[in-house]
Amino acid sequence: MDQTVDVVDLISSLLDSGKYKEALSVPIEEKYAESFKDNCWDLISVTVGKIENDTIIIKPSLYNACEELLTIIVQSAPPEGALLEFIEQIEVAKNDAQFAIILEPLQQLLLKLSVKRGRSLEWCLNSITTYIDAIPIPEHKLEGQERLLLDSDINIRRIIKVYSLLPRFYRPFVREMIAPDANVKTKELISAFLISLLGKPLIYVDLDPYSNLNSEARLCCVDIIEDISKLLKNVMKLLPYVELHEKLNSKKKSKAIANNEEELPPFENNEKTNLTTLSGLYYSFFSGHFDVPNFALPLVYSNEYVVHTVLLCVIHLLSFDQYGPLTKGVSLCKEIFKKYPKNISYKMLTLPVHYNLCRSLIHVSIYSGYKSIRKDSVKILSDHVNKFEYKGRHLIIKYMLSVANHSGIIGYAITLYKNSLNEAFKEAQLPDCFTGTEMRDMINKICYLPHGAESDLVELADQIIAALNFLRYLALKDVGNKTGIKECFSVIESDYLEKLRTGLNMSKAHYEVKLKDIEEAQKSKKPNEEVEVSINVAGNMLENIPTESKKEILHSGLNAFHLVECLIARLSESLRNGRRLFMPLTSMAINDVTHKVLRSYCQGVRKEVVVPATFDQEDHQYEEDVKKRILSKALEFVTKSGWSVDSLAQGAEAAGYPGVSHGLFPNGGGDLVHYFNVTCNEKLVEEMKSWPKEELKESKVPAQQIENAIMTRLLMIEPYKSTWAKAMAIQTLPNNVPNCLATLLSLVDDICYHTGDRSVDFNWYIRRVGLAGIYKASELFYLTDNSQSSSATRSFVKSRIRDAELIQIALNMNPVSVAPQTLTAAFVTAKNMLGINSLK
């Protein structure tokens, strides 16, 4: 053998020059055989070093040659030494192609070392874990469908590529461990490794099936879940380790066990299994986002234990800032709550997990950079509170008021309390937690101004508006003083409302001066003379605000002050008189006249009744104007958020009022639907006034005008057609039925009146009730009509009017015998159309 030839350099140069067959023949040439065997370790690093990420595409022959060469090395080299070198190459791998080419020879070496498999496998898995952990975490602040763009992110592609390589590497060892006589420690090592794969970085990747069902990342996760299920059989047995690692999250305790960590079993070792990896595990098994074998989740554990333990994982996931862990925490929380019954005893609150969850949700609701997650967190807060009986709700809401440092969340907590109290009023006896000292203590927390009259009322606007709405609700609702609210009236007036009035006067004066200064600076055309306006958001001061934005902020603040002022006036009257002074929304003034006109119909005779202005007419009109502006703006958000409180809140913000102003509308989406109906009816009346009038005589029905009126009114629904079915359902709720009937009967009366009906006989009733049935039937038909220009609906309306004409002819022929039956049938039909036939 030629001793002067360096085998490592020879093979390296042959590979570099593209002489791949010659390079592969070196190990089998007798003169190089001994040297090749002695230099296998160095050859491993040289061969792996030839691989770049694009080698398999640009130089596939080189890649194949390196693969074959590594296989020859595994066959020739001592297994122990070669194993250590391959492990080192994983740790120093410069790219994913090098990592990929190492896995197969590494697997072959491990299969050779059957006796020393456990320790060797542990080293390999640790190195693989270290490599995976080093992959950068993708984060692009995207939400919704935009997150599909992340599939093209370089780091997402890296994660998917690396994860797709792993099953082929570890599955031979999983198959060995399924055997009954398998080594327990080795089984735990592999299980801990697979669980770690569900932690970082996969936990940062979007695995939501609703937005990306067939993503490669989800497919990788499915493989891991399947293999974990085979190894563990019962993943619930790891629940105690969640509690263990939650305690070990304390730095002091982690430091105390650091020196002994090598000796700990895999599931106790914080490096192999920790709260993040276990959270990823239980997200995968409990979120409902993946199909899980039934045997992996045996039903032998109590729901309380499972929920309380998994909630520790939820809290941990919610502690992250990134979208991936946060959305997984939200999804897991939603699903795990389904395992909990309603009306949980307040005694469960002895467990700190509920308070910790509440605090985490509050933090996410305020500070998360993702709107969808903030909204979900707020909804989960409500679900969490409402899972408990009244005493439990009282305690959690009290805690929310204590720890929340955000006006919006405090306002939301007050609303939750009001809703719970409203529900409790339906009970035979009001629960003790809503009475006496408990109620007084809650009112003290609700009616709280941290700095008295000098508090920042803009920052506290949501909280103040919610508090005033709650107090007014309670003053009007609790006529019998079951809660003991009347004993609090004087304290509320002196300790809260007086300070609030003083603060409002100071704040309004300050804002008006600032606004005047800005306007004068603009008039003087001196752009360098900037007026300072400080804006505080979640404790942070915003600087460098444009002048126009400053003006908008000041106007928005003044709007909030005027609204609060109005609410204080209405509350003060309620406290003094103990009666409701607001007119119900069914008679809400839509125009801006200074007196209210009430229409009265009595067999076709129109009357206008002028109601004299009361002493609080001005305040009342201001509030009605505020309502009108909010409702008008809210309609712009219906197509996206539906006929809901969300639309009202967004409408309030768009109109320059705090989002919590939706509390002005006790029926929520029902009030928005009612406003839309009233507005549309008014528009129809204005159009019909310009139509030619036609007197209705005997059997004659102005069919064409009625048809046109119905179609004109139906087509006003067109912008909201996709959501109108929900609106119709909302109208049938008991609280909304009076408004629904009022607007429907007003509509049909307007149609009859403006199409020439001046009858004062029995037909006055028949026509209006019959027309109500026709309109509601046509409305239902219109929602399913996809014909061009709604021609099918027009045909349907024409057909129903023709039927009505035949009924009227029959009445005129034999009015005495037919009238009662027809009237009854007409009323039944109308009530059926409205869905209120059960009303008495």
JSON list of N, CA, C and O in Angstrom, two decimals, residues 21-67:
[
{"chain": "A", "resi": 21, "resn": "LYS", "atom": "N", "xyz": [-17.54, 7.63, -9.06]},
{"chain": "A", "resi": 21, "resn": "LYS", "atom": "CA", "xyz": [-17.31, 6.18, -9.07]},
{"chain": "A", "resi": 21, "resn": "LYS", "atom": "C", "xyz": [-15.94, 5.85, -8.52]},
{"chain": "A", "resi": 21, "resn": "LYS", "atom": "O", "xyz": [-15.79, 4.88, -7.75]},
{"chain": "A", "resi": 22, "resn": "GLU", "atom": "N", "xyz": [-14.94, 6.65, -8.88]},
{"chain": "A", "resi": 22, "resn": "GLU", "atom": "CA", "xyz": [-13.59, 6.42, -8.36]},
{"chain": "A", "resi": 22, "resn": "GLU", "atom": "C", "xyz": [-13.57, 6.62, -6.84]},
{"chain": "A", "resi": 22, "resn": "GLU", "atom": "O", "xyz": [-12.91, 5.86, -6.12]},
{"chain": "A", "resi": 23, "resn": "ALA", "atom": "N", "xyz": [-14.30, 7.62, -6.36]},
{"chain": "A", "resi": 23, "resn": "ALA", "atom": "CA", "xyz": [-14.34, 7.87, -4.92]},
{"chain": "A", "resi": 23, "resn": "ALA", "atom": "C", "xyz": [-14.97, 6.70, -4.17]},
{"chain": "A", "resi": 23, "resn": "ALA", "atom": "O", "xyz": [-14.49, 6.29, -3.11]},
{"chain": "A", "resi": 24, "resn": "LEU", "atom": "N", "xyz": [-16.01, 6.12, -4.77]},
{"chain": "A", "resi": 24, "resn": "LEU", "atom": "CA", "xyz": [-16.69, 4.99, -4.11]},
{"chain": "A", "resi": 24, "resn": "LEU", "atom": "C", "xyz": [-15.89, 3.70, -4.23]},
{"chain": "A", "resi": 24, "resn": "LEU", "atom": "O", "xyz": [-16.10, 2.75, -3.44]},
{"chain": "A", "resi": 25, "resn": "SER", "atom": "N", "xyz": [-14.94, 3.63, -5.19]},
{"chain": "A", "resi": 25, "resn": "SER", "atom": "CA", "xyz": [-14.13, 2.42, -5.33]},
{"chain": "A", "resi": 25, "resn": "SER", "atom": "C", "xyz": [-12.93, 2.39, -4.38]},
{"chain": "A", "resi": 25, "resn": "SER", "atom": "O", "xyz": [-12.33, 1.33, -4.16]},
{"chain": "A", "resi": 26, "resn": "VAL", "atom": "N", "xyz": [-12.59, 3.53, -3.81]},
{"chain": "A", "resi": 26, "resn": "VAL", "atom": "CA", "xyz": [-11.43, 3.60, -2.90]},
{"chain": "A", "resi": 26, "resn": "VAL", "atom": "C", "xyz": [-11.56, 2.64, -1.72]},
{"chain": "A", "resi": 26, "resn": "VAL", "atom": "O", "xyz": [-10.62, 1.89, -1.40]},
{"chain": "A", "resi": 27, "resn": "PRO", "atom": "N", "xyz": [-12.72, 2.59, -1.03]},
{"chain": "A", "resi": 27, "resn": "PRO", "atom": "CA", "xyz": [-12.83, 1.70, 0.13]},
{"chain": "A", "resi": 27, "resn": "PRO", "atom": "C", "xyz": [-12.66, 0.22, -0.20]},
{"chain": "A", "resi": 27, "resn": "PRO", "atom": "O", "xyz": [-12.26, -0.57, 0.67]},
{"chain": "A", "resi": 28, "resn": "ILE", "atom": "N", "xyz": [-12.95, -0.16, -1.46]},
{"chain": "A", "resi": 28, "resn": "ILE", "atom": "CA", "xyz": [-12.87, -1.60, -1.79]},
{"chain": "A", "resi": 28, "resn": "ILE", "atom": "C", "xyz": [-11.53, -1.97, -2.43]},
{"chain": "A", "resi": 28, "resn": "ILE", "atom": "O", "xyz": [-11.27, -3.14, -2.69]},
{"chain": "A", "resi": 29, "resn": "GLU", "atom": "N", "xyz": [-10.69, -0.96, -2.69]},
{"chain": "A", "resi": 29, "resn": "GLU", "atom": "CA", "xyz": [-9.35, -1.27, -3.21]},
{"chain": "A", "resi": 29, "resn": "GLU", "atom": "C", "xyz": [-8.47, -1.72, -2.04]},
{"chain": "A", "resi": 29, "resn": "GLU", "atom": "O", "xyz": [-8.41, -1.07, -1.00]},
{"chain": "A", "resi": 30, "resn": "GLU", "atom": "N", "xyz": [-7.79, -2.82, -2.28]},
{"chain": "A", "resi": 30, "resn": "GLU", "atom": "CA", "xyz": [-7.02, -3.45, -1.19]},
{"chain": "A", "resi": 30, "resn": "GLU", "atom": "C", "xyz": [-5.95, -2.51, -0.63]},
{"chain": "A", "resi": 30, "resn": "GLU", "atom": "O", "xyz": [-5.70, -2.48, 0.59]},
{"chain": "A", "resi": 31, "resn": "LYS", "atom": "N", "xyz": [-5.31, -1.72, -1.49]},
{"chain": "A", "resi": 31, "resn": "LYS", "atom": "CA", "xyz": [-4.22, -0.88, -1.03]},
{"chain": "A", "resi": 31, "resn": "LYS", "atom": "C", "xyz": [-4.69, 0.26, -0.12]},
{"chain": "A", "resi": 31, "resn": "LYS", "atom": "O", "xyz": [-3.91, 0.86, 0.61]},
{"chain": "A", "resi": 32, "resn": "TYR", "atom": "N", "xyz": [-6.02, 0.60, -0.22]},
{"chain": "A", "resi": 32, "resn": "TYR", "atom": "CA", "xyz": [-6.53, 1.68, 0.62]},
{"chain": "A", "resi": 32, "resn": "TYR", "atom": "C", "xyz": [-7.42, 1.18, 1.77]},
{"chain": "A", "resi": 32, "resn": "TYR", "atom": "O", "xyz": [-7.86, 1.99, 2.60]},
{"chain": "A", "resi": 33, "resn": "ALA", "atom": "N", "xyz": [-7.70, -0.12, 1.80]},
{"chain": "A", "resi": 33, "resn": "ALA", "atom": "CA", "xyz": [-8.68, -0.66, 2.73]},
{"chain": "A", "resi": 33, "resn": "ALA", "atom": "C", "xyz": [-8.34, -0.34, 4.18]},
{"chain": "A", "resi": 33, "resn": "ALA", "atom": "O", "xyz": [-9.18, 0.12, 4.97]},
{"chain": "A", "resi": 34, "resn": "GLU", "atom": "N", "xyz": [-7.11, -0.59, 4.59]},
{"chain": "A", "resi": 34, "resn": "GLU", "atom": "CA", "xyz": [-6.73, -0.39, 5.99]},
{"chain": "A", "resi": 34, "resn": "GLU", "atom": "C", "xyz": [-6.77, 1.10, 6.36]},
{"chain": "A", "resi": 34, "resn": "GLU", "atom": "O", "xyz": [-7.26, 1.48, 7.43]},
{"chain": "A", "resi": 35, "resn": "SER", "atom": "N", "xyz": [-6.21, 1.90, 5.46]},
{"chain": "A", "resi": 35, "resn": "SER", "atom": "CA", "xyz": [-6.20, 3.35, 5.72]},
{"chain": "A", "resi": 35, "resn": "SER", "atom": "C", "xyz": [-7.63, 3.91, 5.78]},
{"chain": "A", "resi": 35, "resn": "SER", "atom": "O", "xyz": [-7.94, 4.78, 6.59]},
{"chain": "A", "resi": 36, "resn": "PHE", "atom": "N", "xyz": [-8.48, 3.39, 4.89]},
{"chain": "A", "resi": 36, "resn": "PHE", "atom": "CA", "xyz": [-9.88, 3.85, 4.90]},
{"chain": "A", "resi": 36, "resn": "PHE", "atom": "C", "xyz": [-10.54, 3.56, 6.24]},
{"chain": "A", "resi": 36, "resn": "PHE", "atom": "O", "xyz": [-11.22, 4.41, 6.82]},
{"chain": "A", "resi": 37, "resn": "LYS", "atom": "N", "xyz": [-10.30, 2.34, 6.76]},
{"chain": "A", "resi": 37, "resn": "LYS", "atom": "CA", "xyz": [-10.92, 1.94, 8.01]},
{"chain": "A", "resi": 37, "resn": "LYS", "atom": "C", "xyz": [-10.40, 2.80, 9.17]},
{"chain": "A", "resi": 37, "resn": "LYS", "atom": "O", "xyz": [-11.16, 3.18, 10.07]},
{"chain": "A", "resi": 38, "resn": "ASP", "atom": "N", "xyz": [-9.12, 3.14, 9.13]},
{"chain": "A", "resi": 38, "resn": "ASP", "atom": "CA", "xyz": [-8.53, 3.93, 10.21]},
{"chain": "A", "resi": 38, "resn": "ASP", "atom": "C", "xyz": [-8.98, 5.39, 10.19]},
{"chain": "A", "resi": 38, "resn": "ASP", "atom": "O", "xyz": [-8.93, 6.08, 11.21]},
{"chain": "A", "resi": 39, "resn": "ASN", "atom": "N", "xyz": [-9.39, 5.86, 9.02]},
{"chain": "A", "resi": 39, "resn": "ASN", "atom": "CA", "xyz": [-9.74, 7.28, 8.87]},
{"chain": "A", "resi": 39, "resn": "ASN", "atom": "C", "xyz": [-11.23, 7.53, 8.68]},
{"chain": "A", "resi": 39, "resn": "ASN", "atom": "O", "xyz": [-11.64, 8.59, 8.19]},
{"chain": "A", "resi": 40, "resn": "CYS", "atom": "N", "xyz": [-12.03, 6.56, 9.08]},
{"chain": "A", "resi": 40, "resn": "CYS", "atom": "CA", "xyz": [-13.49, 6.69, 8.89]},
{"chain": "A", "resi": 40, "resn": "CYS", "atom": "C", "xyz": [-14.04, 7.93, 9.59]},
{"chain": "A", "resi": 40, "resn": "CYS", "atom": "O", "xyz": [-14.92, 8.63, 9.05]},
{"chain": "A", "resi": 41, "resn": "TRP", "atom": "N", "xyz": [-13.56, 8.21, 10.78]},
{"chain": "A", "resi": 41, "resn": "TRP", "atom": "CA", "xyz": [-14.10, 9.35, 11.53]},
{"chain": "A", "resi": 41, "resn": "TRP", "atom": "C", "xyz": [-13.91, 10.65, 10.75]},
{"chain": "A", "resi": 41, "resn": "TRP", "atom": "O", "xyz": [-14.82, 11.46, 10.64]},
{"chain": "A", "resi": 42, "resn": "ASP", "atom": "N", "xyz": [-12.68, 10.84, 10.23]},
{"chain": "A", "resi": 42, "resn": "ASP", "atom": "CA", "xyz": [-12.42, 12.06, 9.48]},
{"chain": "A", "resi": 42, "resn": "ASP", "atom": "C", "xyz": [-13.22, 12.10, 8.18]},
{"chain": "A", "resi": 42, "resn": "ASP", "atom": "O", "xyz": [-13.65, 13.17, 7.73]},
{"chain": "A", "resi": 43, "resn": "LEU", "atom": "N", "xyz": [-13.41, 10.92, 7.58]},
{"chain": "A", "resi": 43, "resn": "LEU", "atom": "CA", "xyz": [-14.16, 10.86, 6.32]},
{"chain": "A", "resi": 43, "resn": "LEU", "atom": "C", "xyz": [-15.63, 11.26, 6.53]},
{"chain": "A", "resi": 43, "resn": "LEU", "atom": "O", "xyz": [-16.26, 11.81, 5.61]},
{"chain": "A", "resi": 44, "resn": "ILE", "atom": "N", "xyz": [-16.18, 10.95, 7.73]},
{"chain": "A", "resi": 44, "resn": "ILE", "atom": "CA", "xyz": [-17.57, 11.33, 8.01]},
{"chain": "A", "resi": 44, "resn": "ILE", "atom": "C", "xyz": [-17.74, 12.84, 7.90]},
{"chain": "A", "resi": 44, "resn": "ILE", "atom": "O", "xyz": [-18.63, 13.34, 7.21]},
{"chain": "A", "resi": 45, "resn": "SER", "atom": "N", "xyz": [-16.86, 13.59, 8.57]},
{"chain": "A", "resi": 45, "resn": "SER", "atom": "CA", "xyz": [-16.98, 15.05, 8.57]},
{"chain": "A", "resi": 45, "resn": "SER", "atom": "C", "xyz": [-16.73, 15.64, 7.18]},
{"chain": "A", "resi": 45, "resn": "SER", "atom": "O", "xyz": [-17.40, 16.57, 6.76]},
{"chain": "A", "resi": 46, "resn": "VAL", "atom": "N", "xyz": [-15.74, 15.05, 6.45]},
{"chain": "A", "resi": 46, "resn": "VAL", "atom": "CA", "xyz": [-15.43, 15.54, 5.10]},
{"chain": "A", "resi": 46, "resn": "VAL", "atom": "C", "xyz": [-16.60, 15.30, 4.16]},
{"chain": "A", "resi": 46, "resn": "VAL", "atom": "O", "xyz": [-17.00, 16.17, 3.38]},
{"chain": "A", "resi": 47, "resn": "THR", "atom": "N", "xyz": [-17.17, 14.11, 4.22]},
{"chain": "A", "resi": 47, "resn": "THR", "atom": "CA", "xyz": [-18.28, 13.75, 3.33]},
{"chain": "A", "resi": 47, "resn": "THR", "atom": "C", "xyz": [-19.51, 14.61, 3.61]},
{"chain": "A", "resi": 47, "resn": "THR", "atom": "O", "xyz": [-20.14, 15.14, 2.68]},
{"chain": "A", "resi": 48, "resn": "VAL", "atom": "N", "xyz": [-19.87, 14.73, 4.88]},
{"chain": "A", "resi": 48, "resn": "VAL", "atom": "CA", "xyz": [-21.04, 15.55, 5.24]},
{"chain": "A", "resi": 48, "resn": "VAL", "atom": "C", "xyz": [-20.81, 17.00, 4.84]},
{"chain": "A", "resi": 48, "resn": "VAL", "atom": "O", "xyz": [-21.73, 17.69, 4.39]},
{"chain": "A", "resi": 49, "resn": "GLY", "atom": "N", "xyz": [-19.56, 17.47, 4.95]},
{"chain": "A", "resi": 49, "resn": "GLY", "atom": "CA", "xyz": [-19.25, 18.86, 4.62]},
{"chain": "A", "resi": 49, "resn": "GLY", "atom": "C", "xyz": [-19.44, 19.20, 3.15]},
{"chain": "A", "resi": 49, "resn": "GLY", "atom": "O", "xyz": [-19.49, 20.39, 2.79]},
{"chain": "A", "resi": 50, "resn": "LYS", "atom": "N", "xyz": [-19.48, 18.20, 2.28]},
{"chain": "A", "resi": 50, "resn": "LYS", "atom": "CA", "xyz": [-19.68, 18.45, 0.85]},
{"chain": "A", "resi": 50, "resn": "LYS", "atom": "C", "xyz": [-21.13, 18.84, 0.52]},
{"chain": "A", "resi": 50, "resn": "LYS", "atom": "O", "xyz": [-21.42, 19.31, -0.58]},
{"chain": "A", "resi": 51, "resn": "ILE", "atom": "N", "xyz": [-22.04, 18.63, 1.46]},
{"chain": "A", "resi": 51, "resn": "ILE", "atom": "CA", "xyz": [-23.47, 18.79, 1.18]},
{"chain": "A", "resi": 51, "resn": "ILE", "atom": "C", "xyz": [-23.93, 20.21, 1.51]},
{"chain": "A", "resi": 51, "resn": "ILE", "atom": "O", "xyz": [-23.67, 20.73, 2.60]},
{"chain": "A", "resi": 52, "resn": "GLU", "atom": "N", "xyz": [-24.62, 20.82, 0.55]},
{"chain": "A", "resi": 52, "resn": "GLU", "atom": "CA", "xyz": [-25.29, 22.10, 0.74]},
{"chain": "A", "resi": 52, "resn": "GLU", "atom": "C", "xyz": [-26.79, 21.90, 0.55]},
{"chain": "A", "resi": 52, "resn": "GLU", "atom": "O", "xyz": [-27.23, 20.85, 0.06]},
{"chain": "A", "resi": 53, "resn": "ASN", "atom": "N", "xyz": [-27.56, 22.90, 0.89]},
{"chain": "A", "resi": 53, "resn": "ASN", "atom": "CA", "xyz": [-29.02, 22.77, 0.80]},
{"chain": "A", "resi": 53, "resn": "ASN", "atom": "C", "xyz": [-29.51, 22.48, -0.61]},
{"chain": "A", "resi": 53, "resn": "ASN", "atom": "O", "xyz": [-30.51, 21.79, -0.81]},
{"chain": "A", "resi": 54, "resn": "ASP", "atom": "N", "xyz": [-28.78, 22.97, -1.62]},
{"chain": "A", "resi": 54, "resn": "ASP", "atom": "CA", "xyz": [-29.22, 22.78, -3.00]},
{"chain": "A", "resi": 54, "resn": "ASP", "atom": "C", "xyz": [-28.46, 21.67, -3.73]},
{"chain": "A", "resi": 54, "resn": "ASP", "atom": "O", "xyz": [-28.63, 21.48, -4.93]},
{"chain": "A", "resi": 55, "resn": "THR", "atom": "N", "xyz": [-27.64, 20.90, -2.99]},
{"chain": "A", "resi": 55, "resn": "THR", "atom": "CA", "xyz": [-26.83, 19.86, -3.63]},
{"chain": "A", "resi": 55, "resn": "THR", "atom": "C", "xyz": [-27.70, 18.81, -4.32]},
{"chain": "A", "resi": 55, "resn": "THR", "atom": "O", "xyz": [-27.41, 18.39, -5.44]},
{"chain": "A", "resi": 56, "resn": "ILE", "atom": "N", "xyz": [-28.76, 18.41, -3.64]},
{"chain": "A", "resi": 56, "resn": "ILE", "atom": "CA", "xyz": [-29.61, 17.34, -4.19]},
{"chain": "A", "resi": 56, "resn": "ILE", "atom": "C", "xyz": [-30.29, 17.78, -5.49]},
{"chain": "A", "resi": 56, "resn": "ILE", "atom": "O", "xyz": [-30.67, 16.93, -6.32]},
{"chain": "A", "resi": 57, "resn": "ILE", "atom": "N", "xyz": [-30.43, 19.09, -5.70]},
{"chain": "A", "resi": 57, "resn": "ILE", "atom": "CA", "xyz": [-31.06, 19.60, -6.92]},
{"chain": "A", "resi": 57, "resn": "ILE", "atom": "C", "xyz": [-30.02, 19.88, -8.00]},
{"chain": "A", "resi": 57, "resn": "ILE", "atom": "O", "xyz": [-30.17, 19.48, -9.16]},
{"chain": "A", "resi": 58, "resn": "ILE", "atom": "N", "xyz": [-28.93, 20.55, -7.60]},
{"chain": "A", "resi": 58, "resn": "ILE", "atom": "CA", "xyz": [-27.92, 20.97, -8.57]},
{"chain": "A", "resi": 58, "resn": "ILE", "atom": "C", "xyz": [-26.94, 19.83, -8.91]},
{"chain": "A", "resi": 58, "resn": "ILE", "atom": "O", "xyz": [-26.56, 19.63, -10.07]},
{"chain": "A", "resi": 59, "resn": "LYS", "atom": "N", "xyz": [-26.54, 19.07, -7.87]},
{"chain": "A", "resi": 59, "resn": "LYS", "atom": "CA", "xyz": [-25.59, 17.97, -8.07]},
{"chain": "A", "resi": 59, "resn": "LYS", "atom": "C", "xyz": [-26.13, 16.69, -7.44]},
{"chain": "A", "resi": 59, "resn": "LYS", "atom": "O", "xyz": [-25.60, 16.21, -6.43]},
{"chain": "A", "resi": 60, "resn": "PRO", "atom": "N", "xyz": [-27.18, 16.13, -8.01]},
{"chain": "A", "resi": 60, "resn": "PRO", "atom": "CA", "xyz": [-27.77, 14.92, -7.41]},
{"chain": "A", "resi": 60, "resn": "PRO", "atom": "C", "xyz": [-26.79, 13.75, -7.36]},
{"chain": "A", "resi": 60, "resn": "PRO", "atom": "O", "xyz": [-26.85, 12.94, -6.43]},
{"chain": "A", "resi": 61, "resn": "SER", "atom": "N", "xyz": [-25.87, 13.66, -8.33]},
{"chain": "A", "resi": 61, "resn": "SER", "atom": "CA", "xyz": [-24.89, 12.57, -8.33]},
{"chain": "A", "resi": 61, "resn": "SER", "atom": "C", "xyz": [-23.94, 12.68, -7.14]},
{"chain": "A", "resi": 61, "resn": "SER", "atom": "O", "xyz": [-23.57, 11.67, -6.53]},
{"chain": "A", "resi": 62, "resn": "LEU", "atom": "N", "xyz": [-23.55, 13.90, -6.80]},
{"chain": "A", "resi": 62, "resn": "LEU", "atom": "CA", "xyz": [-22.69, 14.11, -5.63]},
{"chain": "A", "resi": 62, "resn": "LEU", "atom": "C", "xyz": [-23.43, 13.69, -4.36]},
{"chain": "A", "resi": 62, "resn": "LEU", "atom": "O", "xyz": [-22.85, 13.03, -3.49]},
{"chain": "A", "resi": 63, "resn": "TYR", "atom": "N", "xyz": [-24.69, 14.07, -4.28]},
{"chain": "A", "resi": 63, "resn": "TYR", "atom": "CA", "xyz": [-25.48, 13.73, -3.08]},
{"chain": "A", "resi": 63, "resn": "TYR", "atom": "C", "xyz": [-25.58, 12.21, -2.94]},
{"chain": "A", "resi": 63, "resn": "TYR", "atom": "O", "xyz": [-25.38, 11.66, -1.85]},
{"chain": "A", "resi": 64, "resn": "ASN", "atom": "N", "xyz": [-25.87, 11.53, -4.04]},
{"chain": "A", "resi": 64, "resn": "ASN", "atom": "CA", "xyz": [-25.99, 10.07, -3.99]},
{"chain": "A", "resi": 64, "resn": "ASN", "atom": "C", "xyz": [-24.66, 9.41, -3.63]},
{"chain": "A", "resi": 64, "resn": "ASN", "atom": "O", "xyz": [-24.61, 8.43, -2.87]},
{"chain": "A", "resi": 65, "resn": "ALA", "atom": "N", "xyz": [-23.57, 9.95, -4.16]},
{"chain": "A", "resi": 65, "resn": "ALA", "atom": "CA", "xyz": [-22.24, 9.41, -3.86]},
{"chain": "A", "resi": 65, "resn": "ALA", "atom": "C", "xyz": [-21.92, 9.55, -2.38]},
{"chain": "A", "resi": 65, "resn": "ALA", "atom": "O", "xyz": [-21.37, 8.63, -1.74]},
{"chain": "A", "resi": 66, "resn": "CYS", "atom": "N", "xyz": [-22.26, 10.71, -1.80]},
{"chain": "A", "resi": 66, "resn": "CYS", "atom": "CA", "xyz": [-22.02, 10.94, -0.36]},
{"chain": "A", "resi": 66, "resn": "CYS", "atom": "C", "xyz": [-22.87, 9.99, 0.48]},
{"chain": "A", "resi": 66, "resn": "CYS", "atom": "O", "xyz": [-22.40, 9.47, 1.51]},
{"chain": "A", "resi": 67, "resn": "GLU", "atom": "N", "xyz": [-24.12, 9.76, 0.06]},
{"chain": "A", "resi": 67, "resn": "GLU", "atom": "CA", "xyz": [-24.98, 8.83, 0.79]},
{"chain": "A", "resi": 67, "resn": "GLU", "atom": "C", "xyz": [-24.37, 7.43, 0.80]},
{"chain": "A", "resi": 67, "resn": "GLU", "atom": "O", "xyz": [-24.30, 6.77, 1.86]}
]
